[in-house]
XYZ file of C-alpha atoms in Angstrom:
103
model
C -38.320 -12.779 -8.565
C -37.836 -16.052 -6.719
C -36.461 -16.229 -3.198
C -33.037 -17.508 -4.313
C -32.715 -14.698 -6.879
C -33.572 -12.127 -4.209
C -30.936 -13.550 -1.868
C -28.349 -13.576 -4.673
C -29.204 -9.981 -5.614
C -28.947 -8.793 -2.003
C -25.632 -10.617 -1.554
C -24.157 -9.092 -4.712
C -25.408 -5.627 -3.768
C -23.900 -5.916 -0.281
C -20.589 -7.142 -1.713
C -20.482 -4.241 -4.177
C -21.138 -1.680 -1.443
C -18.601 -3.320 0.870
C -15.851 -3.369 -1.767
C -16.616 0.206 -2.871
C -16.045 1.382 0.700
C -12.437 0.137 0.646
C -11.747 1.713 -2.751
C -12.726 5.139 -1.433
C -10.374 4.897 1.551
C -7.407 3.775 -0.548
C -7.839 6.625 -3.035
C -6.436 9.173 -0.571
C -2.876 7.802 -0.613
C -1.101 9.067 -3.724
C 2.504 8.133 -4.584
C 4.582 10.869 -6.228
C 5.501 8.479 -9.047
C 4.420 5.098 -10.366
C 8.018 3.851 -10.562
C 10.546 3.377 -7.770
C 14.171 3.465 -8.908
C 16.581 1.441 -6.773
C 20.078 2.958 -6.484
C 22.599 0.404 -7.752
C 25.330 1.455 -5.289
C 23.220 1.294 -2.105
C 20.504 -1.114 -3.322
C 17.901 1.184 -1.737
C 15.307 3.707 -2.816
C 12.791 6.243 -1.531
C 9.299 7.218 -2.647
C 7.008 9.949 -1.273
C 3.333 9.217 -0.591
C 0.768 11.975 0.119
C -2.543 11.710 2.001
C -5.041 13.642 -0.138
C -8.017 12.779 2.089
C -9.610 15.269 4.480
C -9.030 12.940 7.447
C -5.985 11.182 8.964
C -5.190 7.738 7.553
C -2.796 4.881 8.202
C -0.387 4.069 5.387
C 0.567 0.386 5.407
C 3.486 -0.558 3.150
C 4.234 -4.132 2.118
C 6.812 -5.415 -0.371
C 5.594 -8.524 -2.168
C 8.278 -10.760 -3.670
C 7.306 -12.653 -6.804
C 7.819 -16.435 -6.623
C 10.121 -16.545 -9.658
C 12.171 -13.466 -8.643
C 15.458 -14.533 -7.053
C 16.850 -10.987 -6.889
C 17.340 -8.512 -4.065
C 14.770 -8.656 -1.235
C 13.613 -5.228 -0.020
C 11.899 -4.121 3.192
C 10.495 -0.770 4.338
C 11.857 1.013 7.395
C 8.421 2.284 8.472
C 5.821 -0.256 7.340
C 2.950 1.569 9.115
C 2.692 5.336 9.566
C -0.164 7.760 10.318
C -0.571 10.574 7.798
C -2.540 13.710 8.561
C -4.576 15.357 5.757
C -2.191 16.815 3.171
C 0.885 15.277 4.820
C 3.601 13.642 2.695
C 5.698 10.742 3.988
C 8.940 9.396 2.516
C 8.970 5.596 2.399
C 12.512 4.161 2.326
C 13.253 0.690 0.992
C 16.450 -1.136 1.943
C 17.843 -4.629 1.367
C 16.367 -7.073 3.888
C 19.789 -8.154 5.171
C 20.878 -4.507 5.691
C 17.961 -3.794 8.053
C 18.537 -6.866 10.203
C 22.312 -6.295 10.367
C 21.797 -2.993 12.219
C 19.872 -4.592 15.091
């Protein structure tokens, strides 16, 4: 094996191990459903997420708007929350203008 092939192999192996580490940590957060239904009357919804890991973890929630979607913009009321092992947290989503109006 030449020197450049060894460097490439080591780089790929390190990248694989590094990315596998993040996959293991994310596996502990399990949503109760794969679909969030938004209530037409209130334009909001709630989903429960459970920490199935044996250690506490931070749950970070982010709503990503698609560039071609001109519809309702949603935000979460608690974007970051600590979950103990086995704990379930309800994540509420509300229209972006509703959250800022209450401030």
